[in-house]
Amino acid sequence: MKATAFTMNPAPPTTSFAEVLGHGSLAILAYAILGVLLLIAGFYVIDLATPGRLSKVIRTERNPNATLLASSSLAAVGLIVAASIWSSGGVLREGLLATLVFGLVGIVAQTLGMVVFDRIAGISVRELVQEPTLQPAAFLLAVTHFVIGLVTAVAVI
């Protein structure tokens, strides 16, 4: 029904399929770029906690402890990013801002978790990633990273 001067409820504006695809594609691209940037930030925060360059420790030294810790940290950041996108309700600007803030909060929470385990439980990430064989403490820290990410993600939703 067309809106006229006599109707109170004008017809809703229609959005073309091309506009929906264009907007959706740009949103995916924006979230993907932000997600990758947060993953890189998370990786470098873990890198700061390990002796030497983390990428070198993983790639050339093939250290399983460093690999497990970095992987779990990135998975946790990914959970937070996904939850932030899910909770954005389709509002792109607010969703991107929430994703940025919650992603950074998750990275800080993971870092604090590492420090707490280092201080209270006596599990040093620096020492752990120097071990050439996979250590039980690496599993404990990896699960801690993942759970911190999961808790943060659920809090976002």
PDB file of C-alpha atoms in Angstrom:
ATOM      1  CA  MET A   1       0.000   0.000   0.000  1.00  0.00           C
ATOM      2  CA  LYS A   2       1.404   3.394  -0.934  1.00  0.00           C
ATOM      3  CA  ALA A   3       1.566   6.189   1.586  1.00  0.00           C
ATOM      4  CA  THR A   4      -0.745   9.068   0.943  1.00  0.00           C
ATOM      5  CA  ALA A   5      -1.455  12.277   2.752  1.00  0.00           C
ATOM      6  CA  PHE A   6      -4.358  10.526   4.483  1.00  0.00           C
ATOM      7  CA  THR A   7      -2.582   7.440   5.869  1.00  0.00           C
ATOM      8  CA  MET A   8      -0.849   7.383   9.204  1.00  0.00           C
ATOM      9  CA  ASN A   9       1.479   4.439   8.458  1.00  0.00           C
ATOM     10  CA  PRO A  10       3.501   4.919   5.318  1.00  0.00           C
ATOM     11  CA  ALA A  11       4.756   1.810   3.531  1.00  0.00           C
ATOM     12  CA  PRO A  12       8.163   0.736   4.811  1.00  0.00           C
ATOM     13  CA  PRO A  13      11.046   1.527   2.507  1.00  0.00           C
ATOM     14  CA  THR A  14      12.188  -1.446   0.509  1.00  0.00           C
ATOM     15  CA  THR A  15      15.789  -2.516   0.315  1.00  0.00           C
ATOM     16  CA  SER A  16      17.005  -4.204  -2.801  1.00  0.00           C
ATOM     17  CA  PHE A  17      18.728  -7.556  -2.707  1.00  0.00           C
ATOM     18  CA  ALA A  18      21.885  -5.912  -4.069  1.00  0.00           C
ATOM     19  CA  GLU A  19      21.873  -3.396  -1.195  1.00  0.00           C
ATOM     20  CA  VAL A  20      21.487  -6.198   1.345  1.00  0.00           C
ATOM     21  CA  LEU A  21      24.371  -8.121  -0.236  1.00  0.00           C
ATOM     22  CA  GLY A  22      26.550  -5.013  -0.436  1.00  0.00           C
ATOM     23  CA  HIS A  23      25.926  -4.012   3.176  1.00  0.00           C
ATOM     24  CA  GLY A  24      26.386  -7.582   4.388  1.00  0.00           C
ATOM     25  CA  SER A  25      29.619  -8.003   2.443  1.00  0.00           C
ATOM     26  CA  LEU A  26      31.047  -4.778   3.826  1.00  0.00           C
ATOM     27  CA  ALA A  27      30.065  -5.806   7.347  1.00  0.00           C
ATOM     28  CA  ILE A  28      31.785  -9.182   6.917  1.00  0.00           C
ATOM     29  CA  LEU A  29      34.902  -7.476   5.591  1.00  0.00           C
ATOM     30  CA  ALA A  30      34.951  -4.953   8.452  1.00  0.00           C
ATOM     31  CA  TYR A  31      34.505  -7.647  11.109  1.00  0.00           C
ATOM     32  CA  ALA A  32      37.103  -9.877   9.448  1.00  0.00           C
ATOM     33  CA  ILE A  33      39.673  -7.075   9.380  1.00  0.00           C
ATOM     34  CA  LEU A  34      38.969  -6.190  13.012  1.00  0.00           C
ATOM     35  CA  GLY A  35      39.068  -9.858  14.018  1.00  0.00           C
ATOM     36  CA  VAL A  36      42.438 -10.379  12.337  1.00  0.00           C
ATOM     37  CA  LEU A  37      43.820  -7.236  13.995  1.00  0.00           C
ATOM     38  CA  LEU A  38      42.665  -8.477  17.399  1.00  0.00           C
ATOM     39  CA  LEU A  39      44.208 -11.904  16.731  1.00  0.00           C
ATOM     40  CA  ILE A  40      47.488 -10.220  15.828  1.00  0.00           C
ATOM     41  CA  ALA A  41      47.300  -8.097  18.990  1.00  0.00           C
ATOM     42  CA  GLY A  42      46.647 -11.221  21.067  1.00  0.00           C
ATOM     43  CA  PHE A  43      49.567 -12.993  19.445  1.00  0.00           C
ATOM     44  CA  TYR A  44      51.937 -10.125  20.211  1.00  0.00           C
ATOM     45  CA  VAL A  45      50.807  -9.925  23.818  1.00  0.00           C
ATOM     46  CA  ILE A  46      51.707 -13.616  24.189  1.00  0.00           C
ATOM     47  CA  ASP A  47      54.945 -12.827  22.341  1.00  0.00           C
ATOM     48  CA  LEU A  48      55.820 -10.265  25.026  1.00  0.00           C
ATOM     49  CA  ALA A  49      55.441 -12.941  27.699  1.00  0.00           C
ATOM     50  CA  THR A  50      57.797 -15.382  25.990  1.00  0.00           C
ATOM     51  CA  PRO A  51      61.549 -15.163  25.564  1.00  0.00           C
ATOM     52  CA  GLY A  52      62.612 -14.536  21.982  1.00  0.00           C
ATOM     53  CA  ARG A  53      60.298 -14.052  19.015  1.00  0.00           C
ATOM     54  CA  LEU A  54      57.249 -16.273  19.427  1.00  0.00           C
ATOM     55  CA  SER A  55      56.953 -16.902  15.700  1.00  0.00           C
ATOM     56  CA  LYS A  56      60.579 -18.091  15.636  1.00  0.00           C
ATOM     57  CA  VAL A  57      60.092 -20.251  18.731  1.00  0.00           C
ATOM     58  CA  ILE A  58      57.117 -21.908  17.029  1.00  0.00           C
ATOM     59  CA  ARG A  59      58.387 -22.081  13.453  1.00  0.00           C
ATOM     60  CA  THR A  60      62.084 -22.882  13.757  1.00  0.00           C
ATOM     61  CA  GLU A  61      62.405 -24.323  17.255  1.00  0.00           C
ATOM     62  CA  ARG A  62      59.065 -26.163  16.881  1.00  0.00           C
ATOM     63  CA  ASN A  63      58.319 -25.633  20.548  1.00  0.00           C
ATOM     64  CA  PRO A  64      55.027 -27.416  21.384  1.00  0.00           C
ATOM     65  CA  ASN A  65      54.440 -25.433  24.593  1.00  0.00           C
ATOM     66  CA  ALA A  66      54.653 -22.074  22.825  1.00  0.00           C
ATOM     67  CA  THR A  67      52.446 -23.385  20.026  1.00  0.00           C
ATOM     68  CA  LEU A  68      49.779 -24.650  22.430  1.00  0.00           C
ATOM     69  CA  LEU A  69      49.730 -21.395  24.414  1.00  0.00           C
ATOM     70  CA  ALA A  70      49.557 -19.195  21.314  1.00  0.00           C
ATOM     71  CA  SER A  71      46.852 -21.377  19.744  1.00  0.00           C
ATOM     72  CA  SER A  72      44.652 -21.357  22.830  1.00  0.00           C
ATOM     73  CA  SER A  73      45.050 -17.611  23.178  1.00  0.00           C
ATOM     74  CA  LEU A  74      44.029 -17.039  19.567  1.00  0.00           C
ATOM     75  CA  ALA A  75      41.049 -19.389  19.942  1.00  0.00           C
ATOM     76  CA  ALA A  76      39.930 -17.407  22.993  1.00  0.00           C
ATOM     77  CA  VAL A  77      40.179 -14.102  21.133  1.00  0.00           C
ATOM     78  CA  GLY A  78      38.211 -15.675  18.279  1.00  0.00           C
ATOM     79  CA  LEU A  79      35.433 -16.647  20.700  1.00  0.00           C
ATOM     80  CA  ILE A  80      35.256 -13.103  22.022  1.00  0.00           C
ATOM     81  CA  VAL A  81      35.146 -11.632  18.513  1.00  0.00           C
ATOM     82  CA  ALA A  82      32.402 -14.071  17.453  1.00  0.00           C
ATOM     83  CA  ALA A  83      30.317 -13.334  20.558  1.00  0.00           C
ATOM     84  CA  SER A  84      30.706  -9.587  20.029  1.00  0.00           C
ATOM     85  CA  ILE A  85      29.515  -9.895  16.445  1.00  0.00           C
ATOM     86  CA  TRP A  86      26.606 -12.108  17.526  1.00  0.00           C
ATOM     87  CA  SER A  87      25.495  -9.635  20.185  1.00  0.00           C
ATOM     88  CA  SER A  88      25.774  -6.576  17.925  1.00  0.00           C
ATOM     89  CA  GLY A  89      22.245  -7.085  16.596  1.00  0.00           C
ATOM     90  CA  GLY A  90      23.209  -6.095  13.080  1.00  0.00           C
ATOM     91  CA  VAL A  91      24.181  -2.541  13.990  1.00  0.00           C
ATOM     92  CA  LEU A  92      27.573  -2.273  12.326  1.00  0.00           C
ATOM     93  CA  ARG A  93      29.206   0.727  14.018  1.00  0.00           C
ATOM     94  CA  GLU A  94      28.209  -0.286  17.521  1.00  0.00           C
ATOM     95  CA  GLY A  95      29.094  -3.903  16.779  1.00  0.00           C
ATOM     96  CA  LEU A  96      32.576  -3.002  15.551  1.00  0.00           C
ATOM     97  CA  LEU A  97      33.197  -0.790  18.572  1.00  0.00           C
ATOM     98  CA  ALA A  98      31.920  -3.471  20.968  1.00  0.00           C
ATOM     99  CA  THR A  99      34.060  -6.087  19.234  1.00  0.00           C
ATOM    100  CA  LEU A 100      37.143  -3.894  19.543  1.00  0.00           C
ATOM    101  CA  VAL A 101      36.556  -3.106  23.220  1.00  0.00           C
ATOM    102  CA  PHE A 102      35.566  -6.645  24.242  1.00  0.00           C
ATOM    103  CA  GLY A 103      38.435  -8.133  22.241  1.00  0.00           C
ATOM    104  CA  LEU A 104      40.951  -5.890  23.976  1.00  0.00           C
ATOM    105  CA  VAL A 105      39.387  -6.639  27.378  1.00  0.00           C
ATOM    106  CA  GLY A 106      39.699 -10.362  26.625  1.00  0.00           C
ATOM    107  CA  ILE A 107      43.363  -9.987  25.711  1.00  0.00           C
ATOM    108  CA  VAL A 108      43.996  -8.068  28.942  1.00  0.00           C
ATOM    109  CA  ALA A 109      42.104 -10.745  30.932  1.00  0.00           C
ATOM    110  CA  GLN A 110      44.239 -13.483  29.376  1.00  0.00           C
ATOM    111  CA  THR A 111      47.405 -11.563  30.170  1.00  0.00           C
ATOM    112  CA  LEU A 112      46.312 -11.091  33.775  1.00  0.00           C
ATOM    113  CA  GLY A 113      45.498 -14.811  33.938  1.00  0.00           C
ATOM    114  CA  MET A 114      49.041 -15.633  32.827  1.00  0.00           C
ATOM    115  CA  VAL A 115      50.501 -13.286  35.437  1.00  0.00           C
ATOM    116  CA  VAL A 116      48.290 -14.737  38.179  1.00  0.00           C
ATOM    117  CA  PHE A 117      49.303 -18.297  37.308  1.00  0.00           C
ATOM    118  CA  ASP A 118      52.924 -17.211  37.203  1.00  0.00           C
ATOM    119  CA  ARG A 119      52.713 -15.604  40.647  1.00  0.00           C
ATOM    120  CA  ILE A 120      50.291 -17.883  42.516  1.00  0.00           C
ATOM    121  CA  ALA A 121      50.782 -21.298  40.930  1.00  0.00           C
ATOM    122  CA  GLY A 122      54.430 -20.787  40.098  1.00  0.00           C
ATOM    123  CA  ILE A 123      53.904 -21.592  36.416  1.00  0.00           C
ATOM    124  CA  SER A 124      56.201 -19.329  34.438  1.00  0.00           C
ATOM    125  CA  VAL A 125      55.309 -18.913  30.785  1.00  0.00           C
ATOM    126  CA  ARG A 126      58.882 -17.782  30.113  1.00  0.00           C
ATOM    127  CA  GLU A 127      60.299 -20.994  31.540  1.00  0.00           C
ATOM    128  CA  LEU A 128      57.581 -23.150  30.032  1.00  0.00           C
ATOM    129  CA  VAL A 129      58.247 -22.110  26.454  1.00  0.00           C
ATOM    130  CA  GLN A 130      61.929 -22.914  26.864  1.00  0.00           C
ATOM    131  CA  GLU A 131      61.103 -26.567  27.515  1.00  0.00           C
ATOM    132  CA  PRO A 132      61.607 -28.607  24.321  1.00  0.00           C
ATOM    133  CA  THR A 133      58.935 -31.207  25.172  1.00  0.00           C
ATOM    134  CA  LEU A 134      55.244 -30.696  25.798  1.00  0.00           C
ATOM    135  CA  GLN A 135      54.640 -30.017  29.487  1.00  0.00           C
ATOM    136  CA  PRO A 136      51.467 -30.590  31.565  1.00  0.00           C
ATOM    137  CA  ALA A 137      51.579 -26.940  32.679  1.00  0.00           C
ATOM    138  CA  ALA A 138      51.145 -25.873  29.047  1.00  0.00           C
ATOM    139  CA  PHE A 139      47.802 -27.702  28.963  1.00  0.00           C
ATOM    140  CA  LEU A 140      46.731 -25.982  32.166  1.00  0.00           C
ATOM    141  CA  LEU A 141      47.588 -22.541  30.810  1.00  0.00           C
ATOM    142  CA  ALA A 142      46.030 -23.330  27.424  1.00  0.00           C
ATOM    143  CA  VAL A 143      42.740 -24.324  29.038  1.00  0.00           C
ATOM    144  CA  THR A 144      42.935 -21.215  31.219  1.00  0.00           C
ATOM    145  CA  HIS A 145      43.324 -19.018  28.125  1.00  0.00           C
ATOM    146  CA  PHE A 146      40.430 -20.713  26.390  1.00  0.00           C
ATOM    147  CA  VAL A 147      38.132 -20.532  29.422  1.00  0.00           C
ATOM    148  CA  ILE A 148      38.923 -16.860  30.006  1.00  0.00           C
ATOM    149  CA  GLY A 149      37.963 -16.260  26.374  1.00  0.00           C
ATOM    150  CA  LEU A 150      34.794 -18.345  26.769  1.00  0.00           C
ATOM    151  CA  VAL A 151      33.750 -16.529  29.952  1.00  0.00           C
ATOM    152  CA  THR A 152      34.400 -13.163  28.307  1.00  0.00           C
ATOM    153  CA  ALA A 153      32.459 -14.249  25.220  1.00  0.00           C
ATOM    154  CA  VAL A 154      29.459 -15.388  27.252  1.00  0.00           C
ATOM    155  CA  ALA A 155      29.562 -12.143  29.238  1.00  0.00           C
ATOM    156  CA  VAL A 156      29.344 -10.257  25.945  1.00  0.00           C
ATOM    157  CA  ILE A 157      26.230 -12.138  24.904  1.00  0.00           C
TER     158      ILE A 157
END
